[in-house]
Coordinates of C-alpha atoms in Angstrom, one line a residue:
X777 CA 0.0 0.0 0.0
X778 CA 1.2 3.3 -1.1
X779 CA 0.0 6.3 0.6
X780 CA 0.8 10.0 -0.7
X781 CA 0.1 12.6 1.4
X782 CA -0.9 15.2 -0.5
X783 CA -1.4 17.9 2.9
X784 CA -0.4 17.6 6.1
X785 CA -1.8 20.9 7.8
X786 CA -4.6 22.0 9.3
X787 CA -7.4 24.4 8.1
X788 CA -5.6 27.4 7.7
X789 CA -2.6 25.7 6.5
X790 CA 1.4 25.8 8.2
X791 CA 2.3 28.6 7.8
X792 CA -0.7 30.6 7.5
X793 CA -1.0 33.3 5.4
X794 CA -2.1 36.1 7.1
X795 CA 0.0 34.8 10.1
X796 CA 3.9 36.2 11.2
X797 CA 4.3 34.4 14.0
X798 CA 7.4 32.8 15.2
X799 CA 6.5 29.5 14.3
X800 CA 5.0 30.6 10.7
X801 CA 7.9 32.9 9.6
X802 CA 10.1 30.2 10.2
X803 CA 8.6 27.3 8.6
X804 CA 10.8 25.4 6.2
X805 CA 8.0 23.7 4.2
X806 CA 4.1 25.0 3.5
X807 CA 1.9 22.4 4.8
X808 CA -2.1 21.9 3.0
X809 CA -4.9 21.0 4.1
X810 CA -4.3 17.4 5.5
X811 CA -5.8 14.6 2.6
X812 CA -4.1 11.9 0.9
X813 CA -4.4 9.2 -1.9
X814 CA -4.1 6.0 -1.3
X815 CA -2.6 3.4 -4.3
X816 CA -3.5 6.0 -7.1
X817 CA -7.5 4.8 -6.3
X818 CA -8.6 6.1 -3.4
X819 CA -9.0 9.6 -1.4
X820 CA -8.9 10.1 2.2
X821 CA -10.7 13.3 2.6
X822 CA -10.7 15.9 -0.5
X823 CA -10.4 19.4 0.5
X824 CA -10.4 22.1 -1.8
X825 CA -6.6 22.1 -2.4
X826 CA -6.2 18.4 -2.8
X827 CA -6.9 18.5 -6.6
X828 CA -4.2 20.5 -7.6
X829 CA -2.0 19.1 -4.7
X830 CA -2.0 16.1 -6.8
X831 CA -1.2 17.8 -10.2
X832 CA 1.6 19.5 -8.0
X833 CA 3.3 16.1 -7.0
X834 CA 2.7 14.2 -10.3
X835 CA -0.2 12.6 -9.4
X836 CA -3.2 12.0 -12.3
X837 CA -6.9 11.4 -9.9
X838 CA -8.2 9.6 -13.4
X839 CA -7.8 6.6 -11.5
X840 CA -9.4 7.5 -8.4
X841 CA -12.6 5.4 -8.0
X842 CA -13.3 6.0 -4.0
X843 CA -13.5 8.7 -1.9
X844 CA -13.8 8.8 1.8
X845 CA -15.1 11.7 3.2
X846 CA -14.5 11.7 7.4
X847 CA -16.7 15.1 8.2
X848 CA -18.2 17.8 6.6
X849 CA -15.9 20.7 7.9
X850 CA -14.6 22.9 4.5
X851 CA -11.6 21.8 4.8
X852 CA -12.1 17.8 4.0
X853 CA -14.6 18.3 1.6
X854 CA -14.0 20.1 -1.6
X855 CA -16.9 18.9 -3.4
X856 CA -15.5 21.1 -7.2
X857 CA -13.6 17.6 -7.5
X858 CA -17.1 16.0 -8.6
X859 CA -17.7 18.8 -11.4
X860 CA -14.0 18.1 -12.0
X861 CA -14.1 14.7 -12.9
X862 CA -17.5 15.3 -14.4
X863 CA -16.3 17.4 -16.8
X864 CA -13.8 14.6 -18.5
X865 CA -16.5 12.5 -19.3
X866 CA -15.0 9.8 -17.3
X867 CA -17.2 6.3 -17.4
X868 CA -15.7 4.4 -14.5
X869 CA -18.4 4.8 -10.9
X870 CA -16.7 6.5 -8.3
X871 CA -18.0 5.3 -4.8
X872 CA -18.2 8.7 -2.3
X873 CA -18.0 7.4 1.3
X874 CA -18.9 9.2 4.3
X875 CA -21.2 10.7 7.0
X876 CA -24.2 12.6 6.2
X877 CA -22.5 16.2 6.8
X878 CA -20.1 15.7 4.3
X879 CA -22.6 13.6 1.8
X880 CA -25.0 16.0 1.6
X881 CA -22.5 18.9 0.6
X882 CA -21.6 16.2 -2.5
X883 CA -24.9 15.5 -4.5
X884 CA -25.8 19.3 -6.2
X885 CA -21.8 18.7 -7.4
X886 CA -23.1 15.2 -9.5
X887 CA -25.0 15.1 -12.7
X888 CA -28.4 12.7 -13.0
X889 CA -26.2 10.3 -15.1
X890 CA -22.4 10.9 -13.4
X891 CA -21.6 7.3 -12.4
X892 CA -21.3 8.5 -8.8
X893 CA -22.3 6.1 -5.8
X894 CA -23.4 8.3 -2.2
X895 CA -22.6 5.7 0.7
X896 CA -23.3 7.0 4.1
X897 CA -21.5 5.1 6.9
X898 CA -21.4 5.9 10.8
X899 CA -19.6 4.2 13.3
X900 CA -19.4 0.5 13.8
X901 CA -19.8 0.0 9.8
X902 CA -17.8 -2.2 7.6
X903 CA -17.9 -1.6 4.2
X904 CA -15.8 -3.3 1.5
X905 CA -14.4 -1.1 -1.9
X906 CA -12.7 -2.8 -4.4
X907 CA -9.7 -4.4 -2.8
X908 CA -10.1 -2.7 0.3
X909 CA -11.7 -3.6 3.8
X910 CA -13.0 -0.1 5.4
X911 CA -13.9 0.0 8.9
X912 CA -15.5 2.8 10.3
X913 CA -14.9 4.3 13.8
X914 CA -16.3 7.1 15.8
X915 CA -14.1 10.3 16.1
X916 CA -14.4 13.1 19.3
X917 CA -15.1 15.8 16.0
X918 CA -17.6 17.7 14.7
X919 CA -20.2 18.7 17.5
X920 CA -21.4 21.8 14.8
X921 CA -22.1 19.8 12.4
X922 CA -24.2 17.3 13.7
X923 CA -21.2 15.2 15.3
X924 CA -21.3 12.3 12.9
X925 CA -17.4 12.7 12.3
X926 CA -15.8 9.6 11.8
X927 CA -11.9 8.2 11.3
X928 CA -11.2 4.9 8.8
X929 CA -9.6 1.4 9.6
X930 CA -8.3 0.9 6.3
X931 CA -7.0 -2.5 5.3
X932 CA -5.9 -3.8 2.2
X933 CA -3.4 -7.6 1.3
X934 CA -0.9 -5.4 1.1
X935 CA -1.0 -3.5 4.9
X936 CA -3.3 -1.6 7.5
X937 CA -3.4 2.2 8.4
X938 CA -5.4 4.2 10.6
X939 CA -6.5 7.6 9.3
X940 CA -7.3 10.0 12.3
X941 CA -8.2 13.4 11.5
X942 CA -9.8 15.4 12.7
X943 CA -11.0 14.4 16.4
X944 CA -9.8 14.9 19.9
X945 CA -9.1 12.1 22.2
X946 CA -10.5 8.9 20.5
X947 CA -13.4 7.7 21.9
X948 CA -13.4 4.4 24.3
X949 CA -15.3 2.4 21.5
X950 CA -12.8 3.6 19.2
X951 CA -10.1 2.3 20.9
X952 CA -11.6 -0.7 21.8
X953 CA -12.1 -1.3 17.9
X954 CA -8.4 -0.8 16.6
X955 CA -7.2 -3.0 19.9
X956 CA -4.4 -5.2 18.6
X957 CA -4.6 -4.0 15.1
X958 CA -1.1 -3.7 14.8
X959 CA -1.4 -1.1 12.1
X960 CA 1.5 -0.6 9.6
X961 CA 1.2 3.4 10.0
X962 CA -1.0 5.8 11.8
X963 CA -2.1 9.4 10.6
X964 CA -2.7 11.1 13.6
X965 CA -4.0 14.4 13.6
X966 CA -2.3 16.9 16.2
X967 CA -3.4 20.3 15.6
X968 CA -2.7 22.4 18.6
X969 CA 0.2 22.1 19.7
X970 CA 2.0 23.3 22.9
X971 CA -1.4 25.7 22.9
X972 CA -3.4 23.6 25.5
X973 CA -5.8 25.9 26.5
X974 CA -7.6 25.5 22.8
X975 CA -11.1 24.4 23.7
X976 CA -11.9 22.5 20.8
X977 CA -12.2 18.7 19.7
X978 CA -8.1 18.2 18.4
X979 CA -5.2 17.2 20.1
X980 CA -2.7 19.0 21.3
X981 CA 1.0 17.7 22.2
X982 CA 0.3 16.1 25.6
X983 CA -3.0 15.2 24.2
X984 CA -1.3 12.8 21.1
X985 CA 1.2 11.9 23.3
X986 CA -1.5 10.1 25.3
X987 CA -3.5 9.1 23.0
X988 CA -0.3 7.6 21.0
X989 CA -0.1 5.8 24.5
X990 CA -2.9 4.1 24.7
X991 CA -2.6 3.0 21.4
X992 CA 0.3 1.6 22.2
X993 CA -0.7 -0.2 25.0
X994 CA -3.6 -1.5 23.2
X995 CA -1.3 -3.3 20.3
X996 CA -2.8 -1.3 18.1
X997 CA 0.3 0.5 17.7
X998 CA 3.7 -1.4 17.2
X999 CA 6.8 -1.2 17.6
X1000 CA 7.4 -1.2 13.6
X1001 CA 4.0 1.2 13.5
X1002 CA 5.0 4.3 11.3
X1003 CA 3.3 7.2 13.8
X1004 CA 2.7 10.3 11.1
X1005 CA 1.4 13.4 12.9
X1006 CA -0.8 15.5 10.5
X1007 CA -3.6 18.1 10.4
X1008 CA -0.5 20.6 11.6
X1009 CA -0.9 24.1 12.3
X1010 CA 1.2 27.2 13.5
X1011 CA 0.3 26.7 17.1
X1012 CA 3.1 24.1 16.9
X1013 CA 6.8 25.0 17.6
X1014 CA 9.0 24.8 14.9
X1015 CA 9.9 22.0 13.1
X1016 CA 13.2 21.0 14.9
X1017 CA 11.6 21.2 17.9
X1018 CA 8.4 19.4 17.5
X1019 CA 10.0 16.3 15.8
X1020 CA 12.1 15.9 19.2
X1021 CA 8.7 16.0 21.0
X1022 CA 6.9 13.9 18.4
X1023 CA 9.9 11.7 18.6
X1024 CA 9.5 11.0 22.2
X1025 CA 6.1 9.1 21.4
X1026 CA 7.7 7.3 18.3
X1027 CA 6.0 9.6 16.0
X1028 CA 7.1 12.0 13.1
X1029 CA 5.6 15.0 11.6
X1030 CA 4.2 14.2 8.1
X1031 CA 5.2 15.9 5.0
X1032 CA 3.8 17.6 2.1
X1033 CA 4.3 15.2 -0.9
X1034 CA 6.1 12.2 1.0
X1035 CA 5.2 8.9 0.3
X1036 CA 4.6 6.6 2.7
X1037 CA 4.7 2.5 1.7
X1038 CA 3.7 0.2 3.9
X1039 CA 3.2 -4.3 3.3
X1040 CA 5.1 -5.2 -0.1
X1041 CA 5.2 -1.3 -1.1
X1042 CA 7.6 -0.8 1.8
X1043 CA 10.7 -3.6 0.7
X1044 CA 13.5 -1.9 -1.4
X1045 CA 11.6 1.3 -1.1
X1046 CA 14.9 3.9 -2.9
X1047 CA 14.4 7.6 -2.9
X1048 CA 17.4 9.9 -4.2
X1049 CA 17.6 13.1 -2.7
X1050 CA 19.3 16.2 -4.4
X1051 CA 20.6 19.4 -3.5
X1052 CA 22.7 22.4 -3.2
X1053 CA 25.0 23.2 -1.1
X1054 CA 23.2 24.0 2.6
X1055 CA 19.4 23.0 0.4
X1056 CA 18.5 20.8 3.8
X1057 CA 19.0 17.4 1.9
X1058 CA 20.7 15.5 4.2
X1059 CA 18.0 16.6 6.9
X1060 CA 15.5 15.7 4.8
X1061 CA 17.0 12.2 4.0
X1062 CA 17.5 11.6 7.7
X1063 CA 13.8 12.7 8.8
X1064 CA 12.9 9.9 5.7
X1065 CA 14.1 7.4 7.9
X1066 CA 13.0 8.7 11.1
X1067 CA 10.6 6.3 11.8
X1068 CA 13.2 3.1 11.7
X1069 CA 14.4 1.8 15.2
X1070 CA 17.6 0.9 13.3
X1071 CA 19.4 2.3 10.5
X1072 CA 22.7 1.6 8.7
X1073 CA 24.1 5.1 8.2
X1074 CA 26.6 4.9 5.0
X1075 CA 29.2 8.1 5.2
X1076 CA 31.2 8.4 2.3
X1077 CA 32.9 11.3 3.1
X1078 CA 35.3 9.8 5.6
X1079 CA 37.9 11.3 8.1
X1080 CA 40.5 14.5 7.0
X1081 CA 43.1 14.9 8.6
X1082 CA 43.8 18.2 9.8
X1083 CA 40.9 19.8 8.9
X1084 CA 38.9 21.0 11.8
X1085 CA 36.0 22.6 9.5
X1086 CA 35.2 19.1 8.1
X1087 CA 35.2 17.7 11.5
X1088 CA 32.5 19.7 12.7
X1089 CA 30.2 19.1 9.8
X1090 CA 30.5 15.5 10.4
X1091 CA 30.1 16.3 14.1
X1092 CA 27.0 18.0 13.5
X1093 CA 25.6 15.4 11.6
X1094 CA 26.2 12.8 13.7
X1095 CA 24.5 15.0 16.9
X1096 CA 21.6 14.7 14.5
X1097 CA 21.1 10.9 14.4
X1098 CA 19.5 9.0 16.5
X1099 CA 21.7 6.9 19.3
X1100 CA 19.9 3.5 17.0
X1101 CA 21.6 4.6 14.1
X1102 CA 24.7 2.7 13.5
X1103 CA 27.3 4.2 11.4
X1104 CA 29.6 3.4 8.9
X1105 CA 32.7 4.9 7.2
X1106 CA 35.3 3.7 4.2
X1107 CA 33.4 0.6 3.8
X1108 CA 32.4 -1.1 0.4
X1109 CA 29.1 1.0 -0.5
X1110 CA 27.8 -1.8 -2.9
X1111 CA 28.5 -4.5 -0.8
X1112 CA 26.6 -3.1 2.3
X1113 CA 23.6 -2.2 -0.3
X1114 CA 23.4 -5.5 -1.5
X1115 CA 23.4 -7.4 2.0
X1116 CA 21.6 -4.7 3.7
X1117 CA 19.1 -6.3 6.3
X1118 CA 18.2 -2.7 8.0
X1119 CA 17.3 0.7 5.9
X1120 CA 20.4 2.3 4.8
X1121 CA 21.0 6.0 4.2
X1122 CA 24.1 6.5 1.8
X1123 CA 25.6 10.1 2.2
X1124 CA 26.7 11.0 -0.1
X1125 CA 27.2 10.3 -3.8
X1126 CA 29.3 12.6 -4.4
X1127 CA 31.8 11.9 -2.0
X1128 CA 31.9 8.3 -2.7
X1129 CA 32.7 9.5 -6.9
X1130 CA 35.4 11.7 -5.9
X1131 CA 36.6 8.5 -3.7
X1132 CA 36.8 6.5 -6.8
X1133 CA 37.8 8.9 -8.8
X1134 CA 41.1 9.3 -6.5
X1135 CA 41.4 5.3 -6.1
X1136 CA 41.6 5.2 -10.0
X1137 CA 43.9 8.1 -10.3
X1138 CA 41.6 9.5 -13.1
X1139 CA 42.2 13.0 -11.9
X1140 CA 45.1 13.7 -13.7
X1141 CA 45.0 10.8 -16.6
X1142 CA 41.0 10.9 -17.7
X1143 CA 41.3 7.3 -17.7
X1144 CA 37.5 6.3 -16.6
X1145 CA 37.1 3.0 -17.4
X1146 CA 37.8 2.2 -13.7
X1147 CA 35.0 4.7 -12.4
X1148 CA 32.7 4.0 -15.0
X1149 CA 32.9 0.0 -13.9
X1150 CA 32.4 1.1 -10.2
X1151 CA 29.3 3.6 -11.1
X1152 CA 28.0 0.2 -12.9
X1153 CA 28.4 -1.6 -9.9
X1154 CA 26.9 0.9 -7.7
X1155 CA 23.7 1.3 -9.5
X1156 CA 23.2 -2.4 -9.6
X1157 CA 23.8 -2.9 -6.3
X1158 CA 21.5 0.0 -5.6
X1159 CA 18.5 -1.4 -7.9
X1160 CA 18.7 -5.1 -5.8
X1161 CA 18.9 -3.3 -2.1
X1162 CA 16.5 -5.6 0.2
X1163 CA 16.4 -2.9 2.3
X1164 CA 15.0 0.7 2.3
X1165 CA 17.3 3.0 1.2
X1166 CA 17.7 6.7 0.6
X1167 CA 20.5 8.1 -1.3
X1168 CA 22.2 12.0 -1.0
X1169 CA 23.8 13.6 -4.3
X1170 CA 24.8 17.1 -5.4
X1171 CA 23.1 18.9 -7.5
X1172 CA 25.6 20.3 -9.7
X1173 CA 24.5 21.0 -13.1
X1174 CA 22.2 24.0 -12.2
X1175 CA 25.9 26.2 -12.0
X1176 CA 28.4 27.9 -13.5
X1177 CA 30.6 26.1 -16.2
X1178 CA 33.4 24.7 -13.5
X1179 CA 36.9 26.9 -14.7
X1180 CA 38.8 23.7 -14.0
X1181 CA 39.1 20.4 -15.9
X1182 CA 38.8 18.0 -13.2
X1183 CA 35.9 20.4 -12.0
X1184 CA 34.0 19.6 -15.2
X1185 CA 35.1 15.8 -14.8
X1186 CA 33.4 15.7 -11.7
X1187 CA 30.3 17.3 -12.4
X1188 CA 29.7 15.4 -15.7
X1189 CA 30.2 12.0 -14.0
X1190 CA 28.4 13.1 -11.3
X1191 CA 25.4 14.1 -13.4
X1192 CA 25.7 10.4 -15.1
X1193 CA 25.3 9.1 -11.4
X1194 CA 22.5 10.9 -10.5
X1195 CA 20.7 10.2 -13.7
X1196 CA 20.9 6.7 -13.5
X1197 CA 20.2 6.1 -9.6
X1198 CA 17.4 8.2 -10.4
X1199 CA 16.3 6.1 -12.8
X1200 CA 16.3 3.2 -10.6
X1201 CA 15.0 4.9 -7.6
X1202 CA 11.2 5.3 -6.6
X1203 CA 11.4 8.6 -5.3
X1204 CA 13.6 11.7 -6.6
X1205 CA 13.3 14.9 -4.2
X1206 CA 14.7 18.2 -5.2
X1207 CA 15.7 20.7 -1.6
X1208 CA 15.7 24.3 -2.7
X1209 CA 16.2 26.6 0.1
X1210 CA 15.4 23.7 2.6
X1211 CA 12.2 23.3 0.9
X1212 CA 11.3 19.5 -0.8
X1213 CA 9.9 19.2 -4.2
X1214 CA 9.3 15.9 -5.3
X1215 CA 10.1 15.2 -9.5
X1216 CA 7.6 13.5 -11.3
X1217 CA 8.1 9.9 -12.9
X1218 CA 9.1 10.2 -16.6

């Protein structure tokens, strides 16, 4: 099971517009309204900017044949999507799942001969569409709008997540429903933040820390339970600071455009990310894998002698990783990508080609056949990983003609690498300015 995330914030978004607070003006990444598409078929929730935050992460919704509504609140349901489709003819019957508040917001949005099937559902139900198993479960959401909010056991042969937004503390029949579950990931919704005082039918940090908890102690959570924390909004800290609190709980903040596979979508999972200099890319590989009790941390760049300004970068990276992480340096990158039994990060490619490019001497005498052979074996041994793996390069064709010759040697081979662990990758990322932008498929 492969699920997109195509928001991660709450109503108003993270940062907010009209907001210059601390925690909006320093916000790396703008979080939408939380929604996401499951497998390229079906919706959870469809706000009004989940449309086009498919087109935006190169996503088509022509396949899209379920929807599932959890309340009626304007920023879940986006009913346009109906005229949308409508509008290119498609044949296919789209199956529109929810409670009555968000249902009855849907039918003016249909024609008389759209192949469009309404199903209500409320608590307790169990519903099956196409190859999925849908349970439904009562939420703590949703008192103004007739409180028939509900969250979605979704289970498919190929894994089971829990979709949790929006609602306060879940109700006791909730969590006597998802008891032992043993989901493969959890989309939590934590709204509020360190702002307790709130009022209102969300969680807050102590709030998801407890319910997290309970889940926990009910086996419904895991220890191999990806926790996602979504439905974000500025009344969080910022983002270094709430994934250390998140990360006490075993949980993560959810991104914009990430990708999470769980079941058989999970093994040999390869994303490749790119960047400047500074872009944020070796965070954003790192938070990737944030979820994994262990991780096999591949540094390329190895030990300088005698150069103090290289030993604090590594330093700081290695304050960054978690204590489960275990690291190695100088080893033999393909090797340990082949035999990999935990996810692997591999930072970075462009450290282990200027490596090679020293072993072979090529600097001086352009003789590549050496490189080329170990670029070969690389990207094979990269394309058969057993493991999860994520993969840091430079981005270096975006600049300057280098003035040197070995400076254009190393970009150009560099640019070979990239382009062919891309190919062989399932995810590519761009960071600009600390900011991810996930490249479409060719």
């Amino acid at each position: 099971m492969e699920i997109l995330l195509l928001g991660t914030g709450s109503a108003d978004g993270w940062p907010n517009p009209f907001c210059r607070c601390a925690s909006c003006r320093s916000a790396t990444e703008v979080r939408g309204q939380t929604a996401a598409l499951v497998d390229d078929v079906l919706l959870l929730d469809c706000g009004p900017e989940a449309p086009r935050a498919a087109a935006r992460f190169g996503r088509s919704l022509a396949s899209v044949r379920h929807i599932l509504f959890t309340h009626g609140h304007w920023d879940h349901v986006g009913p346009m999507a109906l005229l949308m489709r409508h509008w290119t003819g498609v044949a296919e019957t789209l199956e529109v799942v929810g409670p009555p508040s968000a249902l009855g917001q849907c039918r003016d949005w249909v024609g008389p001969d759209d192949p469009v099937r309404f199903v209500e559902v409320a608590p307790g139900d169990d519903v099956r569409l196409g190859d999925y198993r849908v349970r439904v479960l009562a939420a703590a959401h949703g008192a103004d709008i007739g409180g028939d909010a509900v969250l979605y056991d979704l289970e498919s042969v190929d894994g089971r997540v829990f979709w949790a937004t929006d609602t306060g503390r879940l109700p006791a029949e909730t969590h006597a429903a998802v008891a032992g579950a043993a989901f493969d990931a959890v989309f939590l919704e934590q709204t509020f933040g360190d702002h307790t005082g709130h009022g209102t039918e969300h969680h807050d940090l102590p709030a998801f820390a407890a319910t997290v908890h309970q889940l926990r102690d009910s086996g419904a959570v895991a220890d191999t339970t990806d926790v996602v924390a979504v439905h974000l909004s500025h009344h969080n800290p910022i983002e270094p600071e709430l994934t250390r609190v998140l990360s006490n709980s075993g949980a993560r903040p959810g991104r914009d455009g990430e990708v999470v596979r769980v079941g058989a979508a999970a093994t040999s999972m390869r994303t490749l990310v790119l960047g400047g200099a500074r872009s944020g890319k070796s965070a954003h590989a790192e938070a990737l894998l944030a979820a994994e009790s262990a991780v096999t941390y591949l540094a390329t760049g190895g030990v300088r002698e005698g150069d103090p300004e290289w030993a604090e970068r590594v330093r700081l990276h290695q304050q960054r990783r978690p204590d489960s992480w275990r690291t190695i340096e100088g080893s033999d990158v393909a090797e340990q990508l082949r035999s990999a039994e935990n996810p692997l990060l591999l930072d970075c490619l462009g450290t282990w080609l200027t490596a090679r490019i020293d072993l072979h001497r090529a600097w001086d005498t352009g003789a590549l056949d050496g490189v080329h052979a170990d670029i070969d074996e690389l990207v094979a041994a990269w394309r058969v990983c057993p493991a999860p793996a994520v993969a840091v390069s430079n981005e270096v064709g975006s600049g300057v003609v280098p003035a040197t010759p070995s400076g254009r040697l190393f970009r150009d081979l560099l640019g070979v690498l990239n382009t062919r662990i891309a190919a062989e990758s399932h995810d590519v990322v761009l960071m600009v300015a600390g900011r991810p932008l996930r490249l479409p498929a060719q």
